[in-house]
PDB file of C-alpha atoms in Angstrom:
ATOM      1  CA  GLU A  15      -0.393   0.155  -0.055  1.00 64.00           C
ATOM      2  CA  LEU A  16       1.524   3.595  -0.603  1.00 64.00           C
ATOM      3  CA  GLU A  17       0.471   4.897   3.285  1.00 68.00           C
ATOM      4  CA  ASN A  18       2.650   7.104   5.308  1.00 69.00           C
ATOM      5  CA  THR A  19       4.391   7.994   1.820  1.00 83.00           C
ATOM      6  CA  TYR A  20       5.075  10.828  -0.631  1.00 87.00           C
ATOM      7  CA  ASN A  21       2.633  10.251  -3.493  1.00 88.00           C
ATOM      8  CA  VAL A  22       2.260  12.600  -6.255  1.00 89.00           C
ATOM      9  CA  ALA A  23       0.805  13.408  -9.738  1.00 91.00           C
ATOM     10  CA  PRO A  24      -2.074  10.425  -9.803  1.00 91.00           C
ATOM     11  CA  ALA A  25      -3.067   9.828 -13.513  1.00 93.00           C
ATOM     12  CA  ILE A  26      -6.109   7.266 -14.201  1.00 93.00           C
ATOM     13  CA  SER A  27      -6.223   4.993 -16.586  1.00 95.00           C
ATOM     14  CA  PRO A  28      -8.714   5.641 -20.196  1.00 94.00           C
ATOM     15  CA  ASP A  29     -10.668   3.020 -18.741  1.00 94.00           C
ATOM     16  CA  GLY A  30     -10.795   4.126 -15.432  1.00 93.00           C
ATOM     17  CA  SER A  31      -9.166   1.179 -13.745  1.00 96.00           C
ATOM     18  CA  ARG A  32      -6.121   1.944 -12.983  1.00 96.00           C
ATOM     19  CA  ILE A  33      -3.624   4.926 -11.793  1.00 95.00           C
ATOM     20  CA  ALA A  34      -0.144   5.286 -12.478  1.00 95.00           C
ATOM     21  CA  ILE A  35       1.850   7.161  -9.718  1.00 94.00           C
ATOM     22  CA  PHE A  36       4.855   8.214  -8.079  1.00 93.00           C
ATOM     23  CA  SER A  37       5.553   7.749  -4.506  1.00 92.00           C
ATOM     24  CA  ASN A  38       8.583   6.670  -2.436  1.00 91.00           C
ATOM     25  CA  LYS A  39       6.965   3.636  -0.899  1.00 87.00           C
ATOM     26  CA  SER A  40      10.355   1.629  -1.457  1.00 82.00           C
ATOM     27  CA  GLY A  41      12.891   4.721   0.347  1.00 84.00           C
ATOM     28  CA  SER A  42      13.776   6.332  -3.394  1.00 88.00           C
ATOM     29  CA  MET A  43      11.605   8.119  -5.984  1.00 91.00           C
ATOM     30  CA  ALA A  44       8.911   5.233  -8.061  1.00 93.00           C
ATOM     31  CA  LEU A  45       6.461   5.060 -10.777  1.00 94.00           C
ATOM     32  CA  TYR A  46       4.458   2.627  -9.552  1.00 95.00           C
ATOM     33  CA  LEU A  47       0.530   1.327 -11.462  1.00 96.00           C
ATOM     34  CA  ILE A  48      -2.264   0.919  -8.647  1.00 94.00           C
ATOM     35  CA  SER A  49      -5.796  -0.734  -8.834  1.00 95.00           C
ATOM     36  CA  ALA A  50      -7.693   2.263  -9.547  1.00 94.00           C
ATOM     37  CA  GLU A  51     -10.590   0.526  -6.625  1.00 93.00           C
ATOM     38  CA  ASP A  52      -9.202  -0.536  -3.875  1.00 91.00           C
ATOM     39  CA  GLY A  53      -6.094   1.333  -3.991  1.00 88.00           C
ATOM     40  CA  ARG A  54      -4.257  -2.898  -4.565  1.00 91.00           C
ATOM     41  CA  PHE A  55      -0.153  -2.369  -6.260  1.00 90.00           C
ATOM     42  CA  ILE A  56       0.084  -3.890  -9.246  1.00 93.00           C
ATOM     43  CA  LYS A  57       3.528  -3.213  -9.850  1.00 93.00           C
ATOM     44  CA  LYS A  58       6.586  -1.224  -9.980  1.00 94.00           C
ATOM     45  CA  ILE A  59       7.056   0.339 -13.093  1.00 94.00           C
ATOM     46  CA  ILE A  60      10.050   2.407 -12.902  1.00 93.00           C
ATOM     47  CA  GLN A  61      12.382   2.809 -10.202  1.00 92.00           C
ATOM     48  CA  GLY A  62      14.402   5.992 -10.017  1.00 88.00           C
ATOM     49  CA  GLU A  63      17.161   8.213  -8.710  1.00 82.00           C
ATOM     50  CA  ARG A  64      19.325   4.686  -8.518  1.00 83.00           C
ATOM     51  CA  ASN A  65      21.126   5.167 -11.419  1.00 82.00           C
ATOM     52  CA  THR A  66      21.512   7.975 -14.325  1.00 84.00           C
ATOM     53  CA  GLU A  67      19.142   6.176 -16.573  1.00 89.00           C
ATOM     54  CA  PHE A  68      16.477   7.802 -14.437  1.00 91.00           C
ATOM     55  CA  GLU A  69      18.544  10.358 -12.509  1.00 90.00           C
ATOM     56  CA  GLU A  70      15.227  12.107 -11.730  1.00 89.00           C
ATOM     57  CA  LEU A  71      11.424  11.325 -11.591  1.00 90.00           C
ATOM     58  CA  HIS A  72      10.293  15.749 -11.854  1.00 88.00           C
ATOM     59  CA  ILE A  73       8.395  15.070  -9.052  1.00 84.00           C
ATOM     60  CA  LEU A  74       8.005  18.897  -8.041  1.00 84.00           C
ATOM     61  CA  LYS A  75       6.439  19.003 -11.741  1.00 86.00           C
ATOM     62  CA  PRO A  76       5.067  16.301 -12.540  1.00 86.00           C
ATOM     63  CA  GLY A  77       3.367  14.336 -15.039  1.00 88.00           C
ATOM     64  CA  ILE A  78       2.435  11.053 -15.684  1.00 94.00           C
ATOM     65  CA  THR A  79       0.134  10.496 -19.315  1.00 97.00           C
ATOM     66  CA  TRP A  80      -1.937   7.928 -20.724  1.00 97.00           C
ATOM     67  CA  SER A  81      -2.025   6.391 -24.409  1.00 97.00           C
ATOM     68  CA  PRO A  82      -5.559   6.619 -25.793  1.00 95.00           C
ATOM     69  CA  LYS A  83      -5.585   2.630 -25.698  1.00 95.00           C
ATOM     70  CA  GLY A  84      -3.981   2.326 -22.265  1.00 96.00           C
ATOM     71  CA  ASP A  85      -1.337   0.540 -22.944  1.00 96.00           C
ATOM     72  CA  ARG A  86       1.698   2.874 -22.632  1.00 97.00           C
ATOM     73  CA  ILE A  87       2.956   5.714 -20.954  1.00 97.00           C
ATOM     74  CA  ALA A  88       4.597   8.739 -21.227  1.00 97.00           C
ATOM     75  CA  LEU A  89       7.055  10.365 -18.484  1.00 96.00           C
ATOM     76  CA  ALA A  90       9.490  12.959 -18.173  1.00 95.00           C
ATOM     77  CA  ALA A  91      12.452  12.300 -16.580  1.00 94.00           C
ATOM     78  CA  LYS A  92      16.343  13.648 -16.538  1.00 93.00           C
ATOM     79  CA  SER A  93      18.141  11.335 -18.409  1.00 92.00           C
ATOM     80  CA  GLY A  94      22.194  12.486 -18.399  1.00 88.00           C
ATOM     81  CA  LYS A  95      23.153  15.499 -19.625  1.00 86.00           C
ATOM     82  CA  SER A  96      19.439  16.621 -20.157  1.00 89.00           C
ATOM     83  CA  ASP A  97      15.690  15.670 -19.465  1.00 94.00           C
ATOM     84  CA  ALA A  98      14.380  12.789 -21.827  1.00 95.00           C
ATOM     85  CA  LEU A  99      10.927  11.376 -23.258  1.00 97.00           C
ATOM     86  CA  PHE A 100      10.129   7.993 -22.282  1.00 97.00           C
ATOM     87  CA  ILE A 101       7.591   5.401 -23.525  1.00 97.00           C
ATOM     88  CA  VAL A 102       6.871   2.597 -21.444  1.00 97.00           C
ATOM     89  CA  ASN A 103       4.967  -0.520 -22.867  1.00 97.00           C
ATOM     90  CA  LEU A 104       2.802  -1.803 -19.794  1.00 96.00           C
ATOM     91  CA  GLU A 105       2.795  -5.131 -21.251  1.00 94.00           C
ATOM     92  CA  THR A 106       6.181  -5.783 -22.358  1.00 94.00           C
ATOM     93  CA  ASN A 107       7.785  -3.088 -20.396  1.00 92.00           C
ATOM     94  CA  LYS A 108       9.820  -2.005 -22.914  1.00 95.00           C
ATOM     95  CA  LYS A 109      10.861   1.142 -22.608  1.00 96.00           C
ATOM     96  CA  THR A 110      11.694   3.577 -25.518  1.00 97.00           C
ATOM     97  CA  LYS A 111      13.638   7.182 -25.177  1.00 96.00           C
ATOM     98  CA  TYR A 112      13.075  10.529 -26.884  1.00 97.00           C
ATOM     99  CA  ARG A 113      16.267  12.564 -26.355  1.00 94.00           C
ATOM    100  CA  LEU A 114      14.056  16.321 -28.034  1.00 94.00           C
ATOM    101  CA  ASN A 115      17.921  18.175 -27.452  1.00 90.00           C
ATOM    102  CA  ILE A 116      15.729  20.291 -24.995  1.00 93.00           C
ATOM    103  CA  GLU A 117      17.197  20.559 -21.165  1.00 91.00           C
ATOM    104  CA  GLY A 118      13.583  20.259 -19.386  1.00 94.00           C
ATOM    105  CA  ILE A 119      11.064  18.719 -20.113  1.00 96.00           C
ATOM    106  CA  PHE A 120       7.960  19.014 -18.207  1.00 96.00           C
ATOM    107  CA  ARG A 121       4.257  17.862 -18.080  1.00 95.00           C
ATOM    108  CA  PRO A 122       3.400  15.609 -20.541  1.00 96.00           C
ATOM    109  CA  ALA A 123       0.085  14.931 -21.789  1.00 97.00           C
ATOM    110  CA  TRP A 124      -0.898  12.065 -24.607  1.00 97.00           C
ATOM    111  CA  ARG A 125      -2.963  13.661 -27.514  1.00 98.00           C
ATOM    112  CA  PRO A 126      -6.037  12.682 -27.516  1.00 96.00           C
ATOM    113  CA  GLY A 127      -6.754   9.920 -30.372  1.00 94.00           C
ATOM    114  CA  HIS A 128      -3.314  10.920 -32.035  1.00 96.00           C
ATOM    115  CA  ASN A 129       0.264   9.362 -31.625  1.00 96.00           C
ATOM    116  CA  GLU A 130       1.690  12.605 -30.461  1.00 98.00           C
ATOM    117  CA  ILE A 131       2.512  13.664 -26.839  1.00 98.00           C
ATOM    118  CA  ALA A 132       2.298  17.860 -25.784  1.00 98.00           C
ATOM    119  CA  PHE A 133       4.363  18.895 -23.477  1.00 98.00           C
ATOM    120  CA  ILE A 134       6.268  21.585 -21.480  1.00 97.00           C
ATOM    121  CA  GLY A 135      10.140  22.552 -23.007  1.00 96.00           C
ATOM    122  CA  ASN A 136      12.297  24.563 -20.717  1.00 92.00           C
ATOM    123  CA  ASN A 137      15.692  25.708 -22.714  1.00 84.00           C
ATOM    124  CA  GLY A 138      16.560  27.843 -20.290  1.00 79.00           C
ATOM    125  CA  LYS A 139      15.715  30.998 -20.766  1.00 79.00           C
ATOM    126  CA  THR A 140      11.723  30.265 -21.543  1.00 83.00           C
ATOM    127  CA  SER A 141       8.874  28.026 -21.036  1.00 91.00           C
ATOM    128  CA  ASP A 142       6.673  26.962 -24.230  1.00 96.00           C
ATOM    129  CA  ILE A 143       4.189  24.476 -24.553  1.00 98.00           C
ATOM    130  CA  TYR A 144       5.707  21.404 -27.157  1.00 98.00           C
ATOM    131  CA  ILE A 145       4.216  18.741 -29.027  1.00 98.00           C
ATOM    132  CA  TYR A 146       5.794  15.836 -30.513  1.00 98.00           C
ATOM    133  CA  ASN A 147       4.869  13.417 -33.616  1.00 98.00           C
ATOM    134  CA  LEU A 148       5.954   9.513 -32.557  1.00 97.00           C
ATOM    135  CA  ASP A 149       4.913   8.836 -35.784  1.00 96.00           C
ATOM    136  CA  THR A 150       7.471  10.944 -37.898  1.00 96.00           C
ATOM    137  CA  GLU A 151       9.566  12.068 -35.066  1.00 96.00           C
ATOM    138  CA  LYS A 152       8.163  15.749 -35.675  1.00 97.00           C
ATOM    139  CA  LEU A 153       8.909  18.224 -32.654  1.00 97.00           C
ATOM    140  CA  THR A 154       7.180  21.961 -32.809  1.00 97.00           C
ATOM    141  CA  ASN A 155       7.268  24.509 -30.379  1.00 96.00           C
ATOM    142  CA  LEU A 156       3.154  25.890 -30.294  1.00 96.00           C
ATOM    143  CA  THR A 157       4.025  29.204 -28.559  1.00 95.00           C
ATOM    144  CA  GLN A 158       7.549  29.983 -28.720  1.00 92.00           C
ATOM    145  CA  ASP A 159       7.686  32.766 -26.797  1.00 93.00           C
ATOM    146  CA  TRP A 160       9.092  35.026 -23.885  1.00 93.00           C
ATOM    147  CA  PHE A 161       5.947  33.866 -21.749  1.00 94.00           C
ATOM    148  CA  THR A 162       6.317  31.159 -19.060  1.00 93.00           C
ATOM    149  CA  ASP A 163       3.603  28.365 -19.869  1.00 95.00           C
ATOM    150  CA  ASP A 164       2.733  25.658 -18.457  1.00 95.00           C
ATOM    151  CA  GLN A 165       0.568  22.747 -16.268  1.00 95.00           C
ATOM    152  CA  ILE A 166      -0.966  21.703 -20.042  1.00 97.00           C
ATOM    153  CA  SER A 167      -3.865  19.408 -20.388  1.00 96.00           C
ATOM    154  CA  TRP A 168      -6.196  18.443 -23.317  1.00 97.00           C
ATOM    155  CA  HIS A 169      -9.756  18.473 -24.291  1.00 97.00           C
ATOM    156  CA  PRO A 170     -10.807  14.940 -25.151  1.00 96.00           C
ATOM    157  CA  ASN A 171     -11.247  15.965 -28.889  1.00 96.00           C
ATOM    158  CA  GLY A 172      -7.150  16.163 -29.435  1.00 97.00           C
ATOM    159  CA  ASN A 173      -8.072  19.933 -30.798  1.00 97.00           C
ATOM    160  CA  SER A 174      -7.136  22.269 -28.497  1.00 98.00           C
ATOM    161  CA  LEU A 175      -4.475  22.500 -25.419  1.00 98.00           C
ATOM    162  CA  TYR A 176      -5.330  24.049 -21.841  1.00 98.00           C
ATOM    163  CA  PHE A 177      -2.828  26.060 -19.841  1.00 97.00           C
ATOM    164  CA  VAL A 178      -1.537  27.919 -17.428  1.00 96.00           C
ATOM    165  CA  SER A 179       0.893  31.341 -18.442  1.00 96.00           C
ATOM    166  CA  ASP A 180       1.244  35.216 -17.329  1.00 94.00           C
ATOM    167  CA  ARG A 181       0.738  36.274 -20.930  1.00 95.00           C
ATOM    168  CA  ASN A 182      -1.939  38.551 -19.618  1.00 94.00           C
ATOM    169  CA  SER A 183      -4.174  39.781 -22.594  1.00 94.00           C
ATOM    170  CA  ILE A 184      -0.848  39.055 -25.072  1.00 95.00           C
ATOM    171  CA  LEU A 185      -2.637  36.390 -26.890  1.00 96.00           C
ATOM    172  CA  LYS A 186       0.192  36.356 -29.774  1.00 93.00           C
ATOM    173  CA  THR A 187       3.129  34.113 -29.726  1.00 93.00           C
ATOM    174  CA  GLY A 188       6.719  34.662 -30.717  1.00 90.00           C
ATOM    175  CA  ILE A 189       6.876  37.890 -28.140  1.00 90.00           C
ATOM    176  CA  THR A 190      11.081  36.884 -27.559  1.00 88.00           C
ATOM    177  CA  HIS A 191      11.118  39.948 -24.888  1.00 89.00           C
ATOM    178  CA  LYS A 192       9.464  41.200 -21.870  1.00 88.00           C
ATOM    179  CA  PRO A 193       6.872  43.551 -22.876  1.00 89.00           C
ATOM    180  CA  GLU A 194       7.207  46.788 -21.034  1.00 88.00           C
ATOM    181  CA  ASN A 195       5.386  47.011 -17.270  1.00 86.00           C
ATOM    182  CA  HIS A 196       4.232  43.051 -18.024  1.00 88.00           C
ATOM    183  CA  PRO A 197       2.783  41.924 -14.652  1.00 82.00           C
ATOM    184  CA  ILE A 198       5.074  38.250 -13.991  1.00 82.00           C
ATOM    185  CA  ASN A 199       3.255  37.213 -10.706  1.00 84.00           C
ATOM    186  CA  GLN A 200      -0.406  36.709 -11.842  1.00 90.00           C
ATOM    187  CA  THR A 201      -1.434  32.891 -13.867  1.00 94.00           C
ATOM    188  CA  ASP A 202      -4.525  32.268 -15.847  1.00 96.00           C
ATOM    189  CA  LEU A 203      -6.137  30.112 -17.875  1.00 97.00           C
ATOM    190  CA  TYR A 204      -6.366  29.846 -21.843  1.00 97.00           C
ATOM    191  CA  ARG A 205      -6.603  27.650 -24.412  1.00 97.00           C
ATOM    192  CA  ILE A 206      -4.556  27.100 -27.905  1.00 98.00           C
ATOM    193  CA  LYS A 207      -6.414  26.104 -30.827  1.00 97.00           C
ATOM    194  CA  ILE A 208      -4.126  23.248 -32.855  1.00 97.00           C
ATOM    195  CA  GLU A 209      -4.162  23.970 -36.389  1.00 95.00           C
ATOM    196  CA  SER A 210      -4.628  27.682 -35.786  1.00 96.00           C
ATOM    197  CA  GLY A 211      -2.782  28.818 -33.392  1.00 95.00           C
ATOM    198  CA  LEU A 212      -5.304  30.495 -31.917  1.00 97.00           C
ATOM    199  CA  ILE A 213      -4.593  31.688 -28.351  1.00 98.00           C
ATOM    200  CA  GLU A 214      -8.232  32.259 -25.832  1.00 97.00           C
ATOM    201  CA  ARG A 215      -7.909  33.505 -22.638  1.00 96.00           C
ATOM    202  CA  LEU A 216     -10.388  31.244 -20.037  1.00 96.00           C
ATOM    203  CA  THR A 217     -10.543  33.371 -16.689  1.00 95.00           C
ATOM    204  CA  ASP A 218      -9.258  37.131 -16.184  1.00 93.00           C
ATOM    205  CA  SER A 219      -9.190  37.678 -12.494  1.00 92.00           C
ATOM    206  CA  ALA A 220      -6.880  39.060  -9.449  1.00 91.00           C
ATOM    207  CA  TYR A 221      -6.287  35.248  -8.572  1.00 94.00           C
ATOM    208  CA  ASN A 222      -3.687  32.622  -9.676  1.00 95.00           C
ATOM    209  CA  GLU A 223      -5.408  29.872 -11.479  1.00 97.00           C
ATOM    210  CA  MET A 224      -3.676  26.380 -12.303  1.00 96.00           C
ATOM    211  CA  TYR A 225      -4.146  23.126 -13.562  1.00 95.00           C
ATOM    212  CA  PRO A 226      -7.096  23.162 -15.958  1.00 97.00           C
ATOM    213  CA  CYS A 227      -8.022  20.520 -17.144  1.00 95.00           C
ATOM    214  CA  ILE A 228     -12.071  19.512 -18.651  1.00 95.00           C
ATOM    215  CA  SER A 229     -14.193  16.750 -18.325  1.00 94.00           C
ATOM    216  CA  ARG A 230     -14.170  13.510 -20.226  1.00 90.00           C
ATOM    217  CA  ASP A 231     -17.804  15.055 -21.852  1.00 93.00           C
ATOM    218  CA  GLY A 232     -15.849  19.113 -22.366  1.00 93.00           C
ATOM    219  CA  ASN A 233     -18.753  20.757 -20.863  1.00 94.00           C
ATOM    220  CA  ASN A 234     -16.769  21.259 -16.621  1.00 96.00           C
ATOM    221  CA  LEU A 235     -13.941  23.280 -16.703  1.00 96.00           C
ATOM    222  CA  ALA A 236     -12.218  21.801 -13.525  1.00 97.00           C
ATOM    223  CA  PHE A 237      -9.315  23.898 -11.871  1.00 97.00           C
ATOM    224  CA  ILE A 238      -7.280  25.185  -9.106  1.00 97.00           C
ATOM    225  CA  SER A 239      -7.558  28.900  -7.634  1.00 97.00           C
ATOM    226  CA  ASP A 240      -6.364  31.097  -4.770  1.00 96.00           C
ATOM    227  CA  LYS A 241      -9.334  33.041  -4.435  1.00 95.00           C
ATOM    228  CA  SER A 242     -10.056  32.434  -1.220  1.00 94.00           C
ATOM    229  CA  GLY A 243      -6.533  32.917  -0.154  1.00 95.00           C
ATOM    230  CA  ILE A 244      -6.074  28.863   0.066  1.00 96.00           C
ATOM    231  CA  ASN A 245      -5.770  26.435  -2.872  1.00 97.00           C
ATOM    232  CA  ASN A 246      -9.128  24.562  -3.593  1.00 97.00           C
ATOM    233  CA  ILE A 247     -11.021  22.984  -6.623  1.00 97.00           C
ATOM    234  CA  TYR A 248     -13.526  25.077  -8.833  1.00 97.00           C
ATOM    235  CA  ILE A 249     -15.639  24.067 -11.755  1.00 96.00           C
ATOM    236  CA  GLN A 250     -17.378  26.023 -14.305  1.00 95.00           C
ATOM    237  CA  GLY A 251     -19.828  24.368 -16.858  1.00 93.00           C
ATOM    238  CA  SER A 252     -20.050  25.544 -20.363  1.00 86.00           C
ATOM    239  CA  GLY A 253     -23.233  27.833 -19.257  1.00 82.00           C
ATOM    240  CA  ASP A 254     -21.910  29.116 -15.750  1.00 86.00           C
ATOM    241  CA  ILE A 255     -20.793  32.542 -16.098  1.00 86.00           C
ATOM    242  CA  ASP A 256     -18.894  32.357 -12.865  1.00 90.00           C
ATOM    243  CA  PRO A 257     -16.870  29.073 -11.582  1.00 94.00           C
ATOM    244  CA  LYS A 258     -17.682  26.872  -8.297  1.00 95.00           C
ATOM    245  CA  ALA A 259     -15.947  26.136  -5.447  1.00 96.00           C
ATOM    246  CA  ILE A 260     -16.252  22.239  -4.841  1.00 97.00           C
ATOM    247  CA  THR A 261     -13.737  22.174  -2.565  1.00 97.00           C
ATOM    248  CA  ASN A 262     -12.516  24.062   1.351  1.00 96.00           C
ATOM    249  CA  ILE A 263      -9.633  22.571   2.536  1.00 94.00           C
ATOM    250  CA  ILE A 264      -7.627  24.762   4.446  1.00 94.00           C
ATOM    251  CA  THR A 265      -3.940  22.902   3.607  1.00 93.00           C
ATOM    252  CA  GLY A 266      -5.107  23.638   0.240  1.00 94.00           C
ATOM    253  CA  ILE A 267      -5.188  21.493  -2.999  1.00 93.00           C
ATOM    254  CA  THR A 268      -1.692  21.096  -5.349  1.00 87.00           C
ATOM    255  CA  GLN A 269      -2.364  18.399  -8.333  1.00 85.00           C
ATOM    256  CA  LEU A 270      -5.414  18.245 -10.198  1.00 86.00           C
ATOM    257  CA  SER A 271      -6.662  16.057 -12.913  1.00 83.00           C
ATOM    258  CA  TRP A 272     -10.416  14.454 -14.441  1.00 81.00           C
TER     259      TRP A 272
END
């Protein structure tokens, strides 16, 4: 069991039966598979922090993502000189490494209906949204600008990505320098359409919104906000004017997924 240990970044399988999670239940951090029904330990997938191949599993900016069929898991890890993207086949336990010439790779998210993975890439100066096609090995930078983009998640139809950014009202990409008097301590929620590259601002408040994720029917947007002074979960339906808080936890919430 995963009791009395540090457990982070749970990711539910497409059929809802299993959960992939980072845990230090065996001492150092590792990736485990557990039952979504009773929390039963199924198996250890990857042991981290004991060799250079999986030197660090990025528990501070975690991301575990399932393939649409639920037969593979993707994650990013520090591997030697830089980060790498790893694909694990759950049936054979074969691990495939993709080194993408990017210093930092975080929060991978598998595109629904496609063999593509979006992730946050950091070159030491900026943080952008990338998509990597596993079939063609093509890497695309969607935002390519000065702003910090983070915490991505897909719409179920795979046509758009939700993310957090400090870009404020600037919806253009390709801006390489900080705009004059631009605030950097405020994050809002945004959506980018993959084909057109158009960005839409979803929140415009005095608070910080984080971890946007859309329900599988596409009708409800869940996210974390510090509106009450503590991070809690809010949900906004497609017809709602204002989001509604569904938790009131005094210790705060740090991660969210459907």
